[in-house]
Amino acid sequence: VIAGDGIGREILPAATHLLDSVSTHHGFKLRYQRYPWGCDYYKEVGSMMPADGLGQLAASDAILLGAVGAPDVPDHISLWGLLIPIRRGFEQYVNLRPVRRLEGVGGPLAARGDAIDFVIVRENCEGEYSQVGGRMYSGTDQEVAVQSALFSRLGIKRIVDYAVDLAQSRRGGLVSATKSNGIFHSMPFWDEVCRETCAARGMEVSLRHVDALAADLVLRPANFDVIVASNLFGDILSDLGAALTGSIGLAPSANLNPSGAHPSMFEPIHGSAPDIAGRGIANPTGQIWAASMMLDHLGEPEAGEELLGAVEATLAESGVRTPDLGGTASTAEYVKAVEERLHERRRGESHQRQAQ
Ligand SMILES: NC(=O)c1ccc[n+]([C@@H]2O[C@H](COP(=O)([O-])OP(=O)(O)OC[C@H]3O[C@@H](n4cnc5c(N)ncnc54)[C@H](O)[C@@H]3O)[C@@H](O)[C@H]2O)c1
């Protein structure tokens, strides 16, 4: 467990509290190892995590993360010092980001009532997020920066394969985000490997330029099922998707190592939200949903479903909302409402059993 910074420290305890409740009910126990890594650790020690940080995490079955980032630490230091080394070191090459409108949540498209239920499969280990490049002539008028994006056949093929599997288990629609008109080398390569991989799997894929795709996600979100995208495009599209469903505070993500060779990591998609940190008003839904995805991954899908179901029921039935969704509830009040839904459901189950 890495709570990290800002609201990460408020929403992560909320998730572990609820995890304890569902695991007890389902007859298993989670043991947490808590790591104090993040920006405060950096300010004290000079690094975001210890040099053997990955070694310490390696024995875990899964990693649950809050959020990382602080206004007085440059973002490239915090991201490249903790999150990216974990994603890459543990080959978590799939960043799975479900985007679903939850009943009872408005959002900017509420008046139109579109059904929104798609998944973004974001490539998580290469692409535009690379350290390759450099700066020269610093501080002069001739200063230049060069940033290289890295795309490999292996990297593209494995993420597309994952997206095909997922699309085949869902409604079967696969869209790939590209920009092969403007990006001369890497995106035509992405398209080529994507087409080949899909053809070999008998899967139809629609290649869409990411700018037009972004517009279409706003205009016709119900048309989308699975979207496979590079690291940068997937990152941007998933914030857009979360905003369409009502708040960035709702959206979860799973950084998966599909082979199981290393632990996978589960976190909300948002950052540390310094603008609201410390006020106890953060929406913990994305974090709780990420915890539910972790339970699925750990082989406890019924517990995961119960946890997410309680969140959905809270939003659909209770009217308890954090301020990002137009409500006045604190994080603690919202978590209490979720816990009440868990108890209600259990009472319902036990009445059903007695009636049988
Ligand atoms: N995975 C991560 O840990 C991650 C992801 C994105 C940004 N960051 C870092 O977080 C810091 C802040 O970044 P940012 O402001 O661009 O993005 P952010 O996601 O932290 O916040 C964007 C906006 O959304 C709101 N918001 C986010 N999560 C919320 C929640 N759970 N409940 C209610 N409102 C919520 C914030 O108040 C803010 O107005 C930066 O240091 C950035 O690098 C970290």
GROMACS .gro file of C-alpha atoms and ligand atoms in nm:
model
  400
    1VAL     CA    1   0.000   0.000   0.000
    2ILE     CA    2   0.142   0.336  -0.107
    3ALA     CA    3  -0.087   0.624  -0.012
    4GLY     CA    4   0.150   0.878  -0.170
    5ASP     CA    5   0.064   1.246  -0.153
    6GLY     CA    6  -0.223   1.490  -0.118
    7ILE     CA    7  -0.565   1.330  -0.135
    8GLY     CA    8  -0.400   0.988  -0.178
    9ARG     CA    9  -0.365   0.987   0.200
   10GLU     CA   10  -0.735   1.056   0.244
   11ILE     CA   11  -0.885   0.816  -0.010
   12LEU     CA   12  -0.652   0.522   0.039
   13PRO     CA   13  -0.747   0.460   0.406
   14ALA     CA   14  -1.111   0.482   0.294
   15ALA     CA   15  -1.049   0.198   0.047
   16THR     CA   16  -0.860  -0.026   0.289
   17HIS     CA   17  -1.134   0.026   0.551
   18LEU     CA   18  -1.395  -0.103   0.302
   19LEU     CA   19  -1.163  -0.379   0.180
   20ASP     CA   20  -1.140  -0.508   0.537
   21SER     CA   21  -1.517  -0.517   0.560
   22VAL     CA   22  -1.569  -0.714   0.236
   23SER     CA   23  -1.276  -0.950   0.291
   24THR     CA   24  -1.401  -1.042   0.639
   25HIS     CA   25  -1.748  -1.105   0.497
   26HIS     CA   26  -1.604  -1.326   0.220
   27GLY     CA   27  -1.381  -1.522   0.456
   28PHE     CA   28  -1.033  -1.408   0.358
   29LYS     CA   29  -0.785  -1.164   0.507
   30LEU     CA   30  -0.570  -0.901   0.339
   31ARG     CA   31  -0.235  -0.819   0.493
   32TYR     CA   32  -0.106  -0.470   0.413
   33GLN     CA   33   0.253  -0.356   0.406
   34ARG     CA   34   0.244   0.026   0.409
   35TYR     CA   35   0.520   0.226   0.240
   36PRO     CA   36   0.562   0.597   0.323
   37TRP     CA   37   0.696   0.680  -0.024
   38GLY     CA   38   0.612   0.994  -0.218
   39CYS     CA   39   0.698   1.362  -0.219
   40ASP     CA   40   0.746   1.406   0.158
   41TYR     CA   41   0.980   1.109   0.154
   42TYR     CA   42   1.162   1.274  -0.139
   43LYS     CA   43   1.198   1.601   0.051
   44GLU     CA   44   1.345   1.413   0.346
   45VAL     CA   45   1.560   1.152   0.174
   46GLY     CA   46   1.618   1.285  -0.179
   47SER     CA   47   1.441   1.004  -0.366
   48MET     CA   48   1.075   0.911  -0.411
   49MET     CA   49   1.139   0.557  -0.287
   50PRO     CA   50   1.445   0.366  -0.166
   51ALA     CA   51   1.689   0.224  -0.421
   52ASP     CA   52   1.561  -0.127  -0.348
   53GLY     CA   53   1.195  -0.012  -0.359
   54LEU     CA   54   1.097  -0.255  -0.634
   55GLY     CA   55   1.271  -0.536  -0.445
   56GLN     CA   56   1.058  -0.455  -0.139
   57LEU     CA   57   0.738  -0.453  -0.346
   58ALA     CA   58   0.822  -0.765  -0.545
   59ALA     CA   59   0.689  -1.008  -0.285
   60SER     CA   60   0.344  -0.843  -0.278
   61ASP     CA   61   0.043  -1.002  -0.445
   62ALA     CA   62  -0.071  -0.657  -0.556
   63ILE     CA   63   0.003  -0.290  -0.502
   64LEU     CA   64  -0.269  -0.042  -0.408
   65LEU     CA   65  -0.165   0.317  -0.472
   66GLY     CA   66  -0.329   0.650  -0.387
   67ALA     CA   67  -0.179   0.940  -0.582
   68VAL     CA   68   0.158   1.101  -0.625
   69GLY     CA   69   0.261   1.464  -0.674
   70ALA     CA   70   0.311   1.785  -0.478
   71PRO     CA   71   0.330   2.147  -0.589
   72ASP     CA   72   0.683   2.191  -0.450
   73VAL     CA   73   0.831   1.886  -0.627
   74PRO     CA   74   0.858   1.894  -1.008
   75ASP     CA   75   0.606   1.652  -1.161
   76HIS     CA   76   0.864   1.475  -1.376
   77ILE     CA   77   1.061   1.395  -1.058
   78SER     CA   78   0.761   1.255  -0.871
   79LEU     CA   79   0.627   1.057  -1.166
   80TRP     CA   80   0.962   0.921  -1.284
   81GLY     CA   81   1.078   0.850  -0.929
   82LEU     CA   82   0.792   0.623  -0.826
   83LEU     CA   83   0.505   0.542  -1.061
   84ILE     CA   84   0.691   0.493  -1.385
   85PRO     CA   85   0.969   0.275  -1.234
   86ILE     CA   86   0.702   0.051  -1.080
   87ARG     CA   87   0.501   0.026  -1.404
   88ARG     CA   88   0.810  -0.047  -1.611
   89GLY     CA   89   1.013  -0.251  -1.361
   90PHE     CA   90   0.717  -0.483  -1.308
   91GLU     CA   91   0.626  -0.485  -1.681
   92GLN     CA   92   0.276  -0.361  -1.609
   93TYR     CA   93   0.226  -0.295  -1.976
   94VAL     CA   94  -0.153  -0.277  -1.963
   95ASN     CA   95  -0.314   0.026  -1.809
   96LEU     CA   96  -0.680  -0.066  -1.797
   97ARG     CA   97  -0.919   0.224  -1.749
   98PRO     CA   98  -1.291   0.148  -1.740
   99VAL     CA   99  -1.516   0.445  -1.818
  100ARG     CA  100  -1.873   0.386  -1.712
  101ARG     CA  101  -2.155   0.620  -1.625
  102LEU     CA  102  -2.286   0.523  -1.283
  103GLU     CA  103  -2.656   0.551  -1.216
  104GLY     CA  104  -2.747   0.862  -1.022
  105VAL     CA  105  -2.443   1.060  -1.137
  106GLY     CA  106  -2.515   1.351  -1.368
  107GLY     CA  107  -2.211   1.472  -1.559
  108PRO     CA  108  -2.196   1.714  -1.850
  109LEU     CA  109  -2.389   1.483  -2.087
  110ALA     CA  110  -2.664   1.395  -1.840
  111ALA     CA  111  -2.935   1.579  -2.031
  112ARG     CA  112  -2.870   1.362  -2.337
  113GLY     CA  113  -2.878   1.043  -2.132
  114ASP     CA  114  -2.615   0.856  -2.340
  115ALA     CA  115  -2.514   0.518  -2.205
  116ILE     CA  116  -2.140   0.535  -2.140
  117ASP     CA  117  -1.958   0.208  -2.092
  118PHE     CA  118  -1.621   0.165  -2.258
  119VAL     CA  119  -1.271   0.063  -2.155
  120ILE     CA  120  -0.948   0.232  -2.248
  121VAL     CA  121  -0.656  -0.006  -2.286
  122ARG     CA  122  -0.356   0.221  -2.256
  123GLU     CA  123  -0.003   0.107  -2.340
  124ASN     CA  124   0.188   0.162  -2.016
  125CYS     CA  125   0.558   0.091  -2.064
  126GLU     CA  126   0.681   0.281  -2.371
  127GLY     CA  127   0.549   0.528  -2.630
  128GLU     CA  128   0.563   0.900  -2.576
  129TYR     CA  129   0.662   0.867  -2.209
  130SER     CA  130   1.033   0.813  -2.254
  131GLN     CA  131   1.352   0.953  -2.109
  132VAL     CA  132   1.519   0.953  -2.450
  133GLY     CA  133   1.617   1.299  -2.561
  134GLY     CA  134   1.785   1.598  -2.412
  135ARG     CA  135   1.833   1.970  -2.396
  136MET     CA  136   2.110   2.182  -2.538
  137TYR     CA  137   2.213   2.548  -2.527
  138SER     CA  138   2.022   2.591  -2.201
  139GLY     CA  139   1.944   2.947  -2.107
  140THR     CA  140   2.023   3.089  -2.452
  141ASP     CA  141   1.797   3.195  -2.737
  142GLN     CA  142   1.911   2.883  -2.923
  143GLU     CA  143   1.790   2.648  -2.648
  144VAL     CA  144   1.642   2.326  -2.788
  145ALA     CA  145   1.468   2.022  -2.640
  146VAL     CA  146   1.442   1.687  -2.817
  147GLN     CA  147   1.203   1.422  -2.688
  148SER     CA  148   1.187   1.081  -2.853
  149ALA     CA  149   0.889   0.849  -2.841
  150LEU     CA  150   0.967   0.476  -2.840
  151PHE     CA  151   0.741   0.224  -3.006
  152SER     CA  152   0.840  -0.141  -3.039
  153ARG     CA  153   0.669  -0.421  -3.233
  154LEU     CA  154   0.657  -0.629  -2.915
  155GLY     CA  155   0.509  -0.341  -2.715
  156ILE     CA  156   0.236  -0.263  -2.969
  157LYS     CA  157   0.150  -0.626  -3.039
  158ARG     CA  158   0.107  -0.725  -2.676
  159ILE     CA  159  -0.119  -0.432  -2.590
  160VAL     CA  160  -0.332  -0.486  -2.901
  161ASP     CA  161  -0.356  -0.858  -2.819
  162TYR     CA  162  -0.482  -0.769  -2.472
  163ALA     CA  163  -0.737  -0.527  -2.620
  164VAL     CA  164  -0.858  -0.795  -2.865
  165ASP     CA  165  -0.911  -1.043  -2.579
  166LEU     CA  166  -1.103  -0.781  -2.388
  167ALA     CA  167  -1.316  -0.675  -2.687
  168GLN     CA  168  -1.400  -1.040  -2.757
  169SER     CA  169  -1.520  -1.080  -2.399
  170ARG     CA  170  -1.736  -0.764  -2.424
  171ARG     CA  171  -1.949  -0.625  -2.709
  172GLY     CA  172  -1.675  -0.680  -2.966
  173GLY     CA  173  -1.606  -0.326  -3.087
  174LEU     CA  174  -1.239  -0.227  -3.105
  175VAL     CA  175  -1.109   0.119  -3.191
  176SER     CA  176  -0.741   0.212  -3.206
  177ALA     CA  177  -0.633   0.570  -3.140
  178THR     CA  178  -0.377   0.695  -3.390
  179LYS     CA  179  -0.235   1.014  -3.533
  180SER     CA  180  -0.066   0.871  -3.839
  181ASN     CA  181  -0.140   1.180  -4.044
  182GLY     CA  182   0.076   1.409  -3.830
  183ILE     CA  183   0.325   1.174  -3.662
  184PHE     CA  184   0.536   1.041  -3.943
  185HIS     CA  185   0.712   0.729  -3.813
  186SER     CA  186   0.572   0.588  -3.494
  187MET     CA  187   0.199   0.613  -3.561
  188PRO     CA  188   0.201   0.449  -3.907
  189PHE     CA  189   0.404   0.172  -3.734
  190TRP     CA  190   0.143   0.152  -3.455
  191ASP     CA  191  -0.133   0.122  -3.719
  192GLU     CA  192   0.056  -0.145  -3.914
  193VAL     CA  193   0.121  -0.370  -3.612
  194CYS     CA  194  -0.233  -0.309  -3.487
  195ARG     CA  195  -0.388  -0.412  -3.820
  196GLU     CA  196  -0.164  -0.723  -3.846
  197THR     CA  197  -0.237  -0.829  -3.488
  198CYS     CA  198  -0.611  -0.786  -3.529
  199ALA     CA  199  -0.616  -0.962  -3.866
  200ALA     CA  200  -0.432  -1.261  -3.716
  201ARG     CA  201  -0.699  -1.275  -3.444
  202GLY     CA  202  -0.994  -1.234  -3.683
  203MET     CA  203  -1.086  -0.906  -3.513
  204GLU     CA  204  -1.211  -0.598  -3.690
  205VAL     CA  205  -1.053  -0.275  -3.576
  206SER     CA  206  -1.131   0.084  -3.658
  207LEU     CA  207  -0.827   0.316  -3.668
  208ARG     CA  208  -0.929   0.667  -3.564
  209HIS     CA  209  -0.723   0.985  -3.545
  210VAL     CA  210  -0.713   1.078  -3.180
  211ASP     CA  211  -0.839   1.435  -3.229
  212ALA     CA  212  -1.153   1.324  -3.413
  213LEU     CA  213  -1.188   1.033  -3.171
  214ALA     CA  214  -1.184   1.275  -2.876
  215ALA     CA  215  -1.463   1.477  -3.037
  216ASP     CA  216  -1.663   1.162  -3.110
  217LEU     CA  217  -1.628   1.045  -2.749
  218VAL     CA  218  -1.811   1.361  -2.646
  219LEU     CA  219  -2.070   1.345  -2.925
  220ARG     CA  220  -2.138   0.970  -2.940
  221PRO     CA  221  -1.987   0.795  -2.634
  222ALA     CA  222  -2.237   0.508  -2.655
  223ASN     CA  223  -2.070   0.390  -2.978
  224PHE     CA  224  -1.750   0.287  -2.800
  225ASP     CA  225  -1.660  -0.041  -2.636
  226VAL     CA  226  -1.281  -0.093  -2.621
  227ILE     CA  227  -1.025   0.170  -2.721
  228VAL     CA  228  -0.659   0.075  -2.748
  229ALA     CA  229  -0.419   0.366  -2.732
  230SER     CA  230  -0.057   0.464  -2.681
  231ASN     CA  231   0.064   0.586  -2.342
  232LEU     CA  232  -0.005   0.957  -2.404
  233PHE     CA  233  -0.327   0.923  -2.604
  234GLY     CA  234  -0.469   0.674  -2.353
  235ASP     CA  235  -0.381   0.906  -2.066
  236ILE     CA  236  -0.560   1.202  -2.222
  237LEU     CA  237  -0.864   1.009  -2.347
  238SER     CA  238  -0.922   0.853  -2.006
  239ASP     CA  239  -0.936   1.191  -1.829
  240LEU     CA  240  -1.185   1.299  -2.094
  241GLY     CA  241  -1.384   0.980  -2.039
  242ALA     CA  242  -1.386   1.031  -1.661
  243ALA     CA  243  -1.506   1.390  -1.701
  244LEU     CA  244  -1.788   1.269  -1.930
  245THR     CA  245  -1.909   1.033  -1.660
  246GLY     CA  246  -1.926   1.310  -1.401
  247SER     CA  247  -1.590   1.352  -1.224
  248ILE     CA  248  -1.230   1.251  -1.252
  249GLY     CA  249  -1.269   1.134  -0.892
  250LEU     CA  250  -1.482   0.840  -1.011
  251ALA     CA  251  -1.236   0.667  -1.241
  252PRO     CA  252  -1.016   0.367  -1.155
  253SER     CA  253  -0.723   0.204  -1.328
  254ALA     CA  254  -0.529  -0.119  -1.314
  255ASN     CA  255  -0.163  -0.141  -1.417
  256LEU     CA  256  -0.147  -0.506  -1.512
  257ASN     CA  257   0.133  -0.751  -1.564
  258PRO     CA  258  -0.077  -1.010  -1.747
  259SER     CA  259   0.185  -1.285  -1.708
  260GLY     CA  260   0.170  -1.260  -1.328
  261ALA     CA  261   0.551  -1.257  -1.314
  262HIS     CA  262   0.542  -0.935  -1.107
  263PRO     CA  263   0.273  -0.767  -0.898
  264SER     CA  264   0.012  -0.550  -1.066
  265MET     CA  265  -0.083  -0.207  -0.931
  266PHE     CA  266  -0.425  -0.051  -0.877
  267GLU     CA  267  -0.491   0.323  -0.844
  268PRO     CA  268  -0.743   0.592  -0.930
  269ILE     CA  269  -0.661   0.777  -1.252
  270HIS     CA  270  -0.650   1.120  -1.091
  271GLY     CA  271  -0.357   1.288  -0.920
  272SER     CA  272  -0.297   1.418  -0.570
  273ALA     CA  273  -0.536   1.715  -0.616
  274PRO     CA  274  -0.338   1.968  -0.410
  275ASP     CA  275  -0.624   2.219  -0.452
  276ILE     CA  276  -0.852   2.015  -0.224
  277ALA     CA  277  -0.599   1.807  -0.024
  278GLY     CA  278  -0.633   1.821   0.354
  279ARG     CA  279  -0.998   1.923   0.348
  280GLY     CA  280  -1.145   1.572   0.372
  281ILE     CA  281  -1.371   1.623   0.070
  282ALA     CA  282  -1.203   1.409  -0.197
  283ASN     CA  283  -1.420   1.161  -0.381
  284PRO     CA  284  -1.281   0.814  -0.296
  285THR     CA  285  -1.485   0.632  -0.565
  286GLY     CA  286  -1.197   0.589  -0.814
  287GLN     CA  287  -0.979   0.451  -0.535
  288ILE     CA  288  -1.251   0.213  -0.411
  289TRP     CA  289  -1.327   0.098  -0.766
  290ALA     CA  290  -0.951   0.036  -0.816
  291ALA     CA  291  -0.959  -0.171  -0.495
  292SER     CA  292  -1.249  -0.369  -0.638
  293MET     CA  293  -1.045  -0.434  -0.955
  294MET     CA  294  -0.763  -0.552  -0.729
  295LEU     CA  295  -0.995  -0.803  -0.563
  296ASP     CA  296  -1.092  -0.941  -0.907
  297HIS     CA  297  -0.725  -0.971  -0.990
  298LEU     CA  298  -0.652  -1.148  -0.661
  299GLY     CA  299  -0.915  -1.409  -0.746
  300GLU     CA  300  -1.193  -1.270  -0.524
  301PRO     CA  301  -1.437  -1.141  -0.788
  302GLU     CA  302  -1.744  -1.180  -0.567
  303ALA     CA  303  -1.590  -0.956  -0.302
  304GLY     CA  304  -1.489  -0.709  -0.576
  305GLU     CA  305  -1.842  -0.707  -0.712
  306GLU     CA  306  -1.989  -0.654  -0.367
  307LEU     CA  307  -1.762  -0.356  -0.306
  308LEU     CA  308  -1.834  -0.190  -0.640
  309GLY     CA  309  -2.203  -0.275  -0.605
  310ALA     CA  310  -2.217  -0.090  -0.272
  311VAL     CA  311  -2.059   0.218  -0.432
  312GLU     CA  312  -2.305   0.202  -0.723
  313ALA     CA  313  -2.600   0.165  -0.484
  314THR     CA  314  -2.477   0.461  -0.277
  315LEU     CA  315  -2.468   0.684  -0.584
  316ALA     CA  316  -2.794   0.551  -0.728
  317GLU     CA  317  -3.001   0.554  -0.410
  318SER     CA  318  -2.860   0.764  -0.129
  319GLY     CA  319  -2.808   1.119  -0.253
  320VAL     CA  320  -2.481   1.124  -0.054
  321ARG     CA  321  -2.228   1.299  -0.280
  322THR     CA  322  -1.887   1.460  -0.243
  323PRO     CA  323  -1.855   1.821  -0.370
  324ASP     CA  324  -1.703   1.724  -0.709
  325LEU     CA  325  -2.045   1.566  -0.784
  326GLY     CA  326  -2.236   1.867  -0.655
  327GLY     CA  327  -2.291   1.731  -0.302
  328THR     CA  328  -2.176   1.838   0.043
  329ALA     CA  329  -2.061   1.506   0.192
  330SER     CA  330  -1.711   1.460   0.326
  331THR     CA  331  -1.499   1.161   0.223
  332ALA     CA  332  -1.579   1.001   0.561
  333GLU     CA  333  -1.956   1.055   0.525
  334TYR     CA  334  -1.951   0.906   0.176
  335VAL     CA  335  -1.754   0.601   0.296
  336LYS     CA  336  -2.003   0.557   0.580
  337ALA     CA  337  -2.286   0.559   0.326
  338VAL     CA  338  -2.105   0.290   0.121
  339GLU     CA  339  -2.056   0.084   0.435
  340GLU     CA  340  -2.428   0.112   0.513
  341ARG     CA  341  -2.507  -0.024   0.165
  342LEU     CA  342  -2.273  -0.317   0.230
  343HIS     CA  343  -2.456  -0.394   0.554
  344GLU     CA  344  -2.798  -0.354   0.391
  345ARG     CA  345  -2.704  -0.599   0.118
  346ARG     CA  346  -2.582  -0.851   0.371
  347ARG     CA  347  -2.906  -0.818   0.569
  348GLY     CA  348  -3.094  -0.872   0.240
  349GLU     CA  349  -2.889  -1.186   0.166
  350SER     CA  350  -2.948  -1.326   0.513
  351HIS     CA  351  -3.326  -1.263   0.489
  352GLN     CA  352  -3.328  -1.442   0.154
  353ARG     CA  353  -3.146  -1.740   0.304
  354GLN     CA  354  -3.391  -1.754   0.595
  355ALA     CA  355  -3.686  -1.739   0.354
  356GLN     CA  356  -3.547  -2.037   0.158
  357LIG     N1  357  -0.126   0.870  -1.094
  357LIG     C1  358  -0.092   0.977  -1.025
  357LIG     O1  359  -0.051   0.968  -0.910
  357LIG     C2  360  -0.108   1.112  -1.089
  357LIG     C3  361  -0.194   1.132  -1.197
  357LIG     C4  362  -0.214   1.262  -1.244
  357LIG     C5  363  -0.148   1.368  -1.185
  357LIG     N2  364  -0.061   1.343  -1.082
  357LIG     C6  365   0.003   1.452  -1.007
  357LIG     O2  366  -0.095   1.510  -0.920
  357LIG     C7  367  -0.066   1.649  -0.902
  357LIG     C8  368  -0.189   1.733  -0.935
  357LIG     O3  369  -0.218   1.717  -1.074
  357LIG     P1  370  -0.345   1.778  -1.147
  357LIG     O4  371  -0.400   1.890  -1.064
  357LIG     O5  372  -0.307   1.801  -1.287
  357LIG     O6  373  -0.450   1.659  -1.153
  357LIG     P2  374  -0.547   1.600  -1.041
  357LIG     O7  375  -0.608   1.478  -1.098
  357LIG     O8  376  -0.475   1.585  -0.913
  357LIG     O9  377  -0.661   1.714  -1.021
  357LIG     C9  378  -0.734   1.768  -1.130
  357LIG    C10  379  -0.864   1.829  -1.077
  357LIG    O10  380  -0.953   1.723  -1.039
  357LIG    C11  381  -0.989   1.733  -0.903
  357LIG     N3  382  -0.986   1.596  -0.846
  357LIG    C12  383  -0.896   1.500  -0.871
  357LIG     N4  384  -0.925   1.391  -0.800
  357LIG    C13  385  -1.035   1.418  -0.729
  357LIG    C14  386  -1.112   1.342  -0.634
  357LIG     N5  387  -1.081   1.216  -0.602
  357LIG     N6  388  -1.218   1.403  -0.579
  357LIG    C15  389  -1.252   1.528  -0.611
  357LIG     N7  390  -1.183   1.604  -0.701
  357LIG    C16  391  -1.075   1.549  -0.758
  357LIG    C17  392  -0.883   1.818  -0.839
  357LIG    O11  393  -0.933   1.883  -0.723
  357LIG    C18  394  -0.844   1.911  -0.951
  357LIG    O12  395  -0.931   2.022  -0.954
  357LIG    C19  396   0.054   1.679  -0.992
  357LIG    O13  397   0.167   1.674  -0.912
  357LIG    C20  398   0.053   1.566  -1.093
  357LIG    O14  399   0.179   1.536  -1.147
  357LIG    C21  400  -0.042   1.219  -1.032
   0.00000   0.00000   0.00000
